Short mmCIF file of C-alpha atoms in Angstrom, two decimals:
data_model
loop_
_atom_site.label_atom_id
_atom_site.label_comp_id
_atom_site.label_asym_id
_atom_site.label_seq_id
_atom_site.Cartn_x
_atom_site.Cartn_y
_atom_site.Cartn_z
CA MET A 1 0.00 0.00 0.00
CA ILE A 2 1.15 3.53 -0.80
CA ILE A 3 -0.03 6.53 1.22
CA ARG A 4 0.73 9.99 -0.14
CA LEU A 5 0.65 12.99 2.20
CA PRO A 6 0.88 16.62 1.06
CA CYS A 7 3.06 17.73 3.98
CA VAL A 8 4.41 16.11 7.13
CA ASP A 9 7.11 16.85 9.67
CA SER A 10 8.91 13.58 8.88
CA THR A 11 7.67 10.46 7.13
CA ASN A 12 9.64 8.34 9.62
CA SER A 13 7.93 10.05 12.55
CA TYR A 14 4.54 9.62 10.90
CA VAL A 15 5.08 5.91 10.29
CA LEU A 16 6.27 5.20 13.83
CA LYS A 17 3.37 7.20 15.29
CA HIS A 18 0.75 5.37 13.20
CA ALA A 19 2.42 1.95 12.94
CA THR A 20 -0.40 0.11 14.68
CA GLN A 21 -2.90 1.34 12.07
CA LEU A 22 -0.67 0.73 9.04
CA ASP A 23 -0.12 -2.54 7.22
CA HIS A 24 3.20 -4.27 6.81
CA LEU A 25 5.10 -2.89 3.77
CA THR A 26 3.10 0.33 3.69
CA LEU A 27 5.06 3.07 1.94
CA VAL A 28 4.23 6.56 3.21
CA THR A 29 5.37 9.46 1.01
CA ALA A 30 5.11 13.21 1.35
CA ASP A 31 5.34 16.08 -1.10
CA GLU A 32 7.14 18.08 1.58
CA GLN A 33 8.83 17.45 4.93
CA THR A 34 9.18 20.27 7.43
CA ALA A 35 11.55 18.36 9.74
CA GLY A 36 13.15 15.72 7.55
CA ARG A 37 16.21 14.15 9.13
CA GLY A 38 19.11 11.89 8.33
CA ARG A 39 21.50 9.97 10.53
CA PHE A 40 22.84 11.65 13.68
CA GLN A 41 19.76 13.95 13.58
CA ARG A 42 21.15 15.87 10.62
CA LYS A 43 18.59 17.93 8.77
CA TRP A 44 17.48 16.46 5.43
CA TYR A 45 16.81 19.33 3.04
CA SER A 46 13.26 18.69 1.79
CA PRO A 47 11.94 21.41 -0.56
CA PRO A 48 8.33 20.85 -1.67
CA GLY A 49 7.45 19.03 -4.88
CA GLN A 50 10.97 18.37 -6.13
CA ASN A 51 12.07 15.07 -4.64
CA PHE A 52 11.00 11.75 -3.20
CA TYR A 53 10.51 11.60 0.55
CA GLY A 54 9.13 8.36 1.94
CA THR A 55 9.25 5.70 4.63
CA LEU A 56 8.66 1.97 4.38
CA LEU A 57 7.07 0.23 7.37
CA ILE A 58 8.34 -3.27 8.10
CA LYS A 59 6.31 -5.05 10.75
CA ASP A 60 7.12 -8.68 9.99
CA LEU A 61 10.86 -9.17 9.55
CA PRO A 62 11.41 -12.91 8.94
CA PRO A 63 13.10 -14.63 11.91
CA HIS A 64 16.10 -15.66 9.78
CA CYS A 65 16.79 -12.03 8.80
CA GLN A 66 18.82 -9.35 10.59
CA PRO A 67 17.64 -5.76 11.14
CA HIS A 68 20.14 -4.22 8.70
CA GLU A 69 18.56 -6.29 5.92
CA SER A 70 15.35 -4.26 6.21
CA MET A 71 17.31 -1.17 5.14
CA ALA A 72 19.14 -3.17 2.47
CA THR A 73 15.75 -4.08 0.96
CA LEU A 74 14.81 -0.45 0.39
CA ALA A 75 18.33 0.55 -0.67
CA MET A 76 18.46 -2.16 -3.34
CA ALA A 77 14.95 -1.32 -4.51
CA ALA A 78 15.84 2.36 -4.85
CA LEU A 79 19.08 1.60 -6.68
CA ALA A 80 17.30 -0.75 -9.08
CA THR A 81 14.63 1.89 -9.75
CA LEU A 82 17.25 4.52 -10.57
CA GLN A 83 19.36 2.19 -12.70
CA GLN A 84 16.64 0.27 -14.54
CA GLU A 85 13.74 2.71 -14.85
CA GLY A 86 15.80 5.89 -14.70
CA ARG A 87 18.71 4.56 -16.76
CA LEU A 88 21.07 6.06 -14.20
CA HIS A 89 23.60 3.25 -14.44
CA ARG A 90 26.38 5.13 -12.63
CA ALA A 91 24.50 5.15 -9.34
CA TRP A 92 26.03 2.94 -6.64
CA LEU A 93 25.47 1.88 -3.03
CA LYS A 94 27.75 3.42 -0.40
CA TRP A 95 27.84 1.51 2.87
CA PRO A 96 25.83 1.63 4.99
CA ASN A 97 22.93 3.75 3.78
CA ASP A 98 23.52 6.03 0.80
CA ILE A 99 23.23 6.05 -2.98
CA TYR A 100 25.89 8.02 -4.81
CA VAL A 101 26.84 9.03 -8.32
CA GLY A 102 30.61 9.44 -8.33
CA HIS A 103 31.45 11.45 -5.19
CA ALA A 104 28.02 13.12 -4.97
CA LYS A 105 25.12 11.92 -2.84
CA LEU A 106 21.90 11.17 -4.70
CA ALA A 107 19.86 9.47 -1.96
CA GLY A 108 20.06 8.64 1.72
CA LEU A 109 18.35 6.16 4.01
CA LEU A 110 17.55 6.27 7.71
CA ALA A 111 16.48 3.18 9.67
CA GLU A 112 14.61 3.60 12.95
CA SER A 113 12.77 1.09 15.10
CA ALA A 114 10.28 0.98 17.93
CA ILE A 115 8.73 -1.61 20.22
CA ILE A 116 4.98 -1.59 19.67
CA GLU A 117 2.81 -4.09 21.53
CA LYS A 118 5.95 -6.13 22.38
CA HIS A 119 6.84 -6.33 18.70
CA THR A 120 9.72 -4.58 16.91
CA VAL A 121 8.76 -2.54 13.87
CA PHE A 122 11.12 -0.77 11.50
CA ALA A 123 10.66 2.56 9.73
CA ILE A 124 13.07 2.81 6.81
CA GLY A 125 13.21 6.34 5.46
CA LEU A 126 14.41 7.23 1.98
CA GLY A 127 15.10 10.60 0.42
CA VAL A 128 15.99 10.82 -3.28
CA ASN A 129 17.01 14.03 -5.02
CA LEU A 130 14.93 13.79 -8.18
CA ASN A 131 14.37 17.23 -9.67
CA MET A 132 16.62 19.56 -7.69
CA PRO A 133 18.42 22.05 -9.94
CA GLN A 134 22.04 22.95 -9.32
CA ALA A 135 21.07 26.12 -7.46
CA GLU A 136 19.17 24.06 -4.88
CA LEU A 137 21.87 21.39 -4.64
CA ALA A 138 24.35 24.11 -3.75
CA LYS A 139 22.42 24.72 -0.52
CA ILE A 140 23.39 21.26 0.76
CA ASP A 141 26.52 21.25 2.91
CA LYS A 142 28.08 18.19 1.25
CA PRO A 143 28.51 17.21 -2.42
CA ALA A 144 25.07 16.28 -3.74
CA THR A 145 23.46 15.56 -7.07
CA SER A 146 20.00 14.83 -8.44
CA TYR A 147 18.40 12.76 -11.16
CA LEU A 148 17.77 15.97 -13.09
CA ASN A 149 21.36 17.09 -12.67
CA GLU A 150 22.71 13.75 -13.92
CA THR A 151 20.33 13.06 -16.81
CA GLY A 152 18.87 16.43 -17.80
CA LYS A 153 15.41 14.90 -17.36
CA SER A 154 12.77 15.34 -14.69
CA TRP A 155 11.00 12.46 -12.94
CA SER A 156 7.74 13.12 -11.14
CA PRO A 157 7.79 11.86 -7.55
CA PRO A 158 4.48 9.93 -7.97
CA ASP A 159 5.83 8.06 -11.01
CA PHE A 160 9.07 7.32 -9.19
CA THR A 161 7.06 6.06 -6.22
CA GLN A 162 5.10 3.56 -8.31
CA ASN A 163 8.27 2.17 -9.88
CA LEU A 164 9.99 2.04 -6.51
CA TYR A 165 7.16 0.14 -4.85
CA GLN A 166 7.27 -2.60 -7.46
CA GLN A 167 10.98 -3.00 -6.75
CA ILE A 168 10.30 -3.07 -3.00
CA LEU A 169 7.91 -5.99 -3.44
CA HIS A 170 10.46 -7.76 -5.65
CA TYR A 171 13.33 -7.40 -3.20
CA TRP A 172 11.17 -8.27 -0.20
CA GLN A 173 10.29 -11.52 -1.93
CA ARG A 174 13.99 -12.18 -2.55
CA LEU A 175 14.77 -11.45 1.09
CA THR A 176 12.15 -13.84 2.41
CA ASP A 177 12.47 -16.65 -0.15
CA HIS A 178 16.08 -16.42 -1.36
CA HIS A 179 17.90 -14.98 1.62
CA HIS A 180 21.43 -16.15 0.76
CA GLU A 181 21.21 -14.82 -2.80
CA PHE A 182 19.77 -11.54 -1.49
CA ILE A 183 22.75 -10.99 0.82
CA GLU A 184 25.21 -11.91 -1.92
CA GLU A 185 23.63 -9.36 -4.26
CA TRP A 186 23.66 -6.63 -1.60
CA ILE A 187 27.37 -7.18 -0.98
CA ARG A 188 28.13 -7.36 -4.70
CA LEU A 189 26.42 -4.02 -5.38
CA SER A 190 28.99 -2.10 -3.32
CA PRO A 191 32.22 -1.07 -5.09
CA LEU A 192 33.95 -0.25 -1.78
CA PRO A 193 36.05 -3.43 -1.26
CA GLY A 194 39.64 -2.74 -2.24
CA LYS A 195 39.29 1.04 -1.97
CA GLN A 196 40.95 3.47 0.42
CA VAL A 197 38.43 5.21 2.68
CA THR A 198 38.10 7.36 5.75
CA ILE A 199 35.49 6.32 8.32
CA ASP A 200 34.08 8.64 10.98
CA THR A 201 32.24 6.77 13.73
CA GLY A 202 31.42 9.89 15.72
CA GLN A 203 34.01 8.85 18.30
CA GLU A 204 37.05 8.38 16.08
CA ARG A 205 38.17 9.00 12.53
CA LEU A 206 40.28 6.34 10.80
CA CYS A 207 41.73 5.70 7.36
CA GLY A 208 42.20 2.31 5.77
CA LYS A 209 41.48 -0.10 2.98
CA VAL A 210 38.11 -1.81 2.75
CA LEU A 211 38.65 -5.56 2.86
CA SER A 212 35.01 -6.60 2.60
CA ILE A 213 31.43 -6.02 3.57
CA GLN A 214 30.33 -8.89 5.80
CA PRO A 215 26.97 -10.70 5.60
CA ASP A 216 26.13 -9.30 9.05
CA GLY A 217 26.33 -5.79 7.60
CA THR A 218 29.68 -4.79 9.07
CA LEU A 219 32.48 -3.14 7.11
CA ARG A 220 35.90 -4.80 7.51
CA LEU A 221 38.72 -2.28 7.27
CA GLN A 222 42.48 -2.84 7.12
CA LEU A 223 44.22 -0.10 9.11
CA PRO A 224 47.64 1.41 8.30
CA ASP A 225 49.32 -0.66 11.05
CA GLY A 226 48.22 -3.86 9.32
CA THR A 227 45.46 -4.77 11.76
CA SER A 228 41.82 -5.02 10.72
CA ARG A 229 38.59 -4.00 12.40
CA ASN A 230 34.89 -4.42 11.75
CA PHE A 231 32.57 -1.41 11.87
CA ILE A 232 28.82 -1.64 12.30
CA CYS A 233 28.19 1.98 11.30
CA GLY A 234 29.95 5.22 10.41
CA ASP A 235 30.30 7.86 7.74
CA VAL A 236 32.57 6.63 4.95
CA SER A 237 34.29 8.92 2.48
CA LEU A 238 36.42 7.65 -0.35
CA THR A 239 40.03 8.68 -0.76
CA GLU A 240 39.72 7.51 -4.36
CA PHE A 241 36.84 6.51 -6.60
CA THR A 242 36.65 4.83 -9.98
CA GLN A 243 33.80 2.60 -11.08
#
């Protein structure tokens, strides 16, 4: 089910507030967010009518699945929509929760959860820069791009939403019925292994070479002293990038 709202503070907040009344795999979208947010409570710039702002409600995560796979479902669906329907083949997944084109951010995801009636539910937010012109992108404090900026074409948010939801259903089916293949595809979609990166965990900032992305969702990094560590989350920036 898709629910479209004209304006909301945050689609994630709306979904968590109304989770008991909403069905599993409901996608709530908004034409505008007045308090959109990303990770670490960063403001997500959400001008009206230009982009996709939405949240997927997951109420029934299969027992064999891990929480990070709920976000992977929406990330893979969004990437497939952009690559297949939007012909934006240069888009790629950046661990753990972004879609980039080159060094510029095209989309971001935010996973939140709550215990409702003794049951964990997940609200997976997604923001995609669809029709933001360069003048608007310049207002974002980090390198950003949009579908319009990359292709010269506009994409109406309602049309994008319909295409995205079909991909969500496809990848949810893969997650539930072909779990091993789903995880392999998610790992394969990231070009990070083998690249030099900097990771900021909020407590420390480290440089190293990405060895792998693990099935449990962690990033394995080789540090300059030769040791390796696994990271469950953090902001990753690439020292180099070639696809």
